[in-house]
CSV table of C-alpha atoms in Angstrom, one decimal:
chain,number,residue,atom,x,y,z
A,1,ASN,CA,-48.3,66.2,7.9
A,2,PRO,CA,-50.5,68.6,5.8
A,3,MET,CA,-52.8,65.7,4.7
A,4,ALA,CA,-56.3,65.3,6.0
A,5,GLN,CA,-56.9,62.5,8.5
A,6,ALA,CA,-57.6,59.3,6.5
A,7,VAL,CA,-58.0,56.8,9.3
A,8,ARG,CA,-59.4,56.6,12.8
A,9,LEU,CA,-58.9,53.6,15.1
A,10,GLN,CA,-61.0,53.2,18.2
A,11,GLY,CA,-61.0,50.6,20.9
A,12,LYS,CA,-63.8,49.8,23.5
A,13,ILE,CA,-63.2,50.1,27.2
A,14,LEU,CA,-64.0,46.7,28.7
A,15,GLN,CA,-63.5,47.5,32.4
A,16,VAL,CA,-62.3,50.2,34.7
A,17,ARG,CA,-60.4,49.5,37.9
A,18,ARG,CA,-58.6,51.4,40.6
A,19,VAL,CA,-55.1,50.5,41.6
A,20,ASP,CA,-53.0,51.5,44.7
A,21,ARG,CA,-49.4,52.6,44.9
A,22,GLY,CA,-47.1,49.7,44.5
A,23,GLU,CA,-49.4,47.6,42.4
A,24,THR,CA,-48.3,46.4,38.9
A,25,VAL,CA,-49.9,45.8,35.5
A,26,GLY,CA,-48.8,44.0,32.4
A,27,TYR,CA,-47.0,40.7,31.6
A,28,GLY,CA,-44.1,40.4,33.9
A,29,ALA,CA,-45.5,43.2,36.1
A,30,VAL,CA,-43.5,45.7,34.0
A,31,HIS,CA,-45.3,48.8,35.2
A,32,ARG,CA,-45.4,49.6,38.9
A,33,PHE,CA,-47.6,52.5,40.1
A,34,THR,CA,-46.1,55.2,42.4
A,35,ARG,CA,-49.5,56.5,43.3
A,36,PRO,CA,-53.2,55.4,43.1
A,37,ARG,CA,-54.5,55.4,39.6
A,38,ARG,CA,-57.6,54.5,37.6
A,39,LEU,CA,-57.1,52.1,34.7
A,40,ALA,CA,-59.1,51.0,31.7
A,41,THR,CA,-58.7,47.7,29.9
A,42,VAL,CA,-59.3,48.2,26.2
A,43,GLY,CA,-60.1,45.4,23.7
A,44,VAL,CA,-57.2,45.9,21.3
A,45,GLY,CA,-53.9,44.0,21.2
A,46,TYR,CA,-51.1,42.7,19.1
A,47,ALA,CA,-53.4,40.1,17.5
A,48,ASP,CA,-55.2,43.1,16.1
A,49,GLY,CA,-52.0,44.6,14.7
A,50,PHE,CA,-51.5,47.1,17.6
A,51,LEU,CA,-47.7,46.8,17.9
A,52,ARG,CA,-46.1,45.4,21.1
A,53,SER,CA,-43.5,48.0,20.7
A,54,SER,CA,-46.1,50.5,22.0
A,55,SER,CA,-45.9,48.9,25.4
A,56,ASP,CA,-45.5,51.4,28.2
A,57,ARG,CA,-45.3,54.1,25.4
A,58,GLY,CA,-47.8,56.2,23.6
A,59,SER,CA,-51.3,56.9,24.6
A,60,ALA,CA,-54.9,57.0,23.5
A,61,VAL,CA,-57.4,59.9,23.8
A,62,LEU,CA,-60.6,59.9,25.7
A,63,GLY,CA,-62.7,63.0,25.7
A,64,GLY,CA,-59.8,65.1,24.6
A,65,VAL,CA,-57.6,63.8,27.5
A,66,ALA,CA,-54.5,61.7,26.8
A,67,ALA,CA,-54.6,58.3,28.5
A,68,PRO,CA,-51.1,56.7,28.5
A,69,ILE,CA,-50.6,53.1,27.7
A,70,VAL,CA,-49.3,51.3,30.8
A,71,GLY,CA,-47.8,47.9,30.9
A,72,ARG,CA,-47.3,45.6,28.0
A,73,VAL,CA,-49.5,45.3,24.9
A,74,SER,CA,-51.0,41.8,25.2
A,75,MET,CA,-52.5,39.6,22.5
A,76,ASP,CA,-56.0,41.0,22.9
A,77,LEU,CA,-55.8,43.9,25.4
A,78,ILE,CA,-54.1,47.2,26.4
A,79,THR,CA,-54.3,49.0,29.6
A,80,LEU,CA,-54.7,52.8,29.8
A,81,ASP,CA,-54.2,55.2,32.7
A,82,VAL,CA,-57.5,57.1,32.6
A,83,SER,CA,-57.0,58.9,35.9
A,84,ASP,CA,-57.2,62.3,34.3
A,85,ALA,CA,-60.3,61.6,32.2
A,86,PRO,CA,-63.8,62.4,33.6
A,87,ASP,CA,-65.5,59.4,35.3
A,88,GLU,CA,-68.5,59.7,33.0
A,89,LEU,CA,-66.2,59.2,29.9
A,90,ALA,CA,-64.0,56.5,31.4
A,91,ARG,CA,-66.6,53.7,31.7
A,92,PRO,CA,-67.1,50.3,30.2
A,93,GLY,CA,-68.5,50.5,26.7
A,94,ALA,CA,-66.9,53.9,26.0
A,95,MET,CA,-64.7,54.2,23.0
A,96,VAL,CA,-61.1,55.6,23.1
A,97,ASP,CA,-59.3,57.0,20.1
A,98,LEU,CA,-56.0,55.2,19.3
A,99,ILE,CA,-55.4,56.9,16.0
A,100,GLY,CA,-57.1,60.1,14.9
A,101,GLY,CA,-60.4,61.1,16.2
A,102,ASP,CA,-62.6,64.1,16.7
A,103,GLY,CA,-60.6,67.2,17.3
A,104,GLY,CA,-57.5,65.6,15.8
A,105,GLY,CA,-56.6,62.9,18.4
A,106,ARG,CA,-53.3,61.3,17.9
A,107,SER,CA,-51.8,61.4,14.4
A,108,LEU,CA,-50.7,58.3,12.6
A,109,GLU,CA,-47.2,59.7,12.7
A,110,ASP,CA,-47.3,60.2,16.5
A,111,VAL,CA,-48.5,56.6,17.0
A,112,ALA,CA,-45.7,55.3,14.7
A,113,ALA,CA,-43.0,57.4,16.5
A,114,ASP,CA,-44.1,56.0,19.9
A,115,ALA,CA,-43.9,52.4,18.4
A,116,GLY,CA,-40.5,53.1,16.9
A,117,THR,CA,-41.6,52.6,13.3
A,118,ILE,CA,-43.2,54.4,10.4
A,119,ALA,CA,-46.9,55.2,9.7
A,120,TYR,CA,-47.0,52.7,6.8
A,121,GLU,CA,-46.2,49.9,9.2
A,122,ILE,CA,-48.9,50.9,11.6
A,123,LEU,CA,-51.5,50.9,8.8
A,124,THR,CA,-50.5,47.7,7.2
A,125,ALA,CA,-50.3,45.9,10.6
A,126,LEU,CA,-54.0,46.6,11.4
A,127,GLY,CA,-55.8,43.2,11.5
A,128,ARG,CA,-59.1,41.9,10.2
A,129,ARG,CA,-60.8,42.0,13.6
A,130,TYR,CA,-61.5,45.7,13.4
A,131,GLU,CA,-64.8,46.9,12.1
A,132,ARG,CA,-64.2,49.0,9.0
A,133,ARG,CA,-66.3,51.8,7.7
A,134,TYR,CA,-65.5,53.6,4.5
A,135,LEU,CA,-66.7,57.2,4.4
A,136,GLY,CA,-67.0,59.5,1.4
A,137,GLY,CA,-65.5,58.2,-1.7
A,138,ILE,CA,-64.4,59.2,-5.1
A,139,GLY,CA,-66.8,60.7,-7.4
């Protein structure tokens, strides 16, 4: 897409936990870990318009490092595998980029492809609970 980034979606890390091999995450324990990992719970879910079809697919970006979505997208939360991100970045209160971000991040088209849809559906699904900031303008 040759167009400039028009939207950035971020979510806040609420907690970080370590899990061992064999542990599971998500409704129905849909994701089982084959090795120890570090997980971040992020305050974004399908009630915010983050599509459930992104469950166990796609990723966010934290400090330039991809953090895969693991388990199911729940009403208010997603879980990310932040094992590859530096500890100082993967901490409660830190922001992760779900769409766009500094240095590019994940494009709207990539997020849509992971969810099995189109970019327009991703944008129109975003709910009212997000803080919105409009930058620049016409004129």
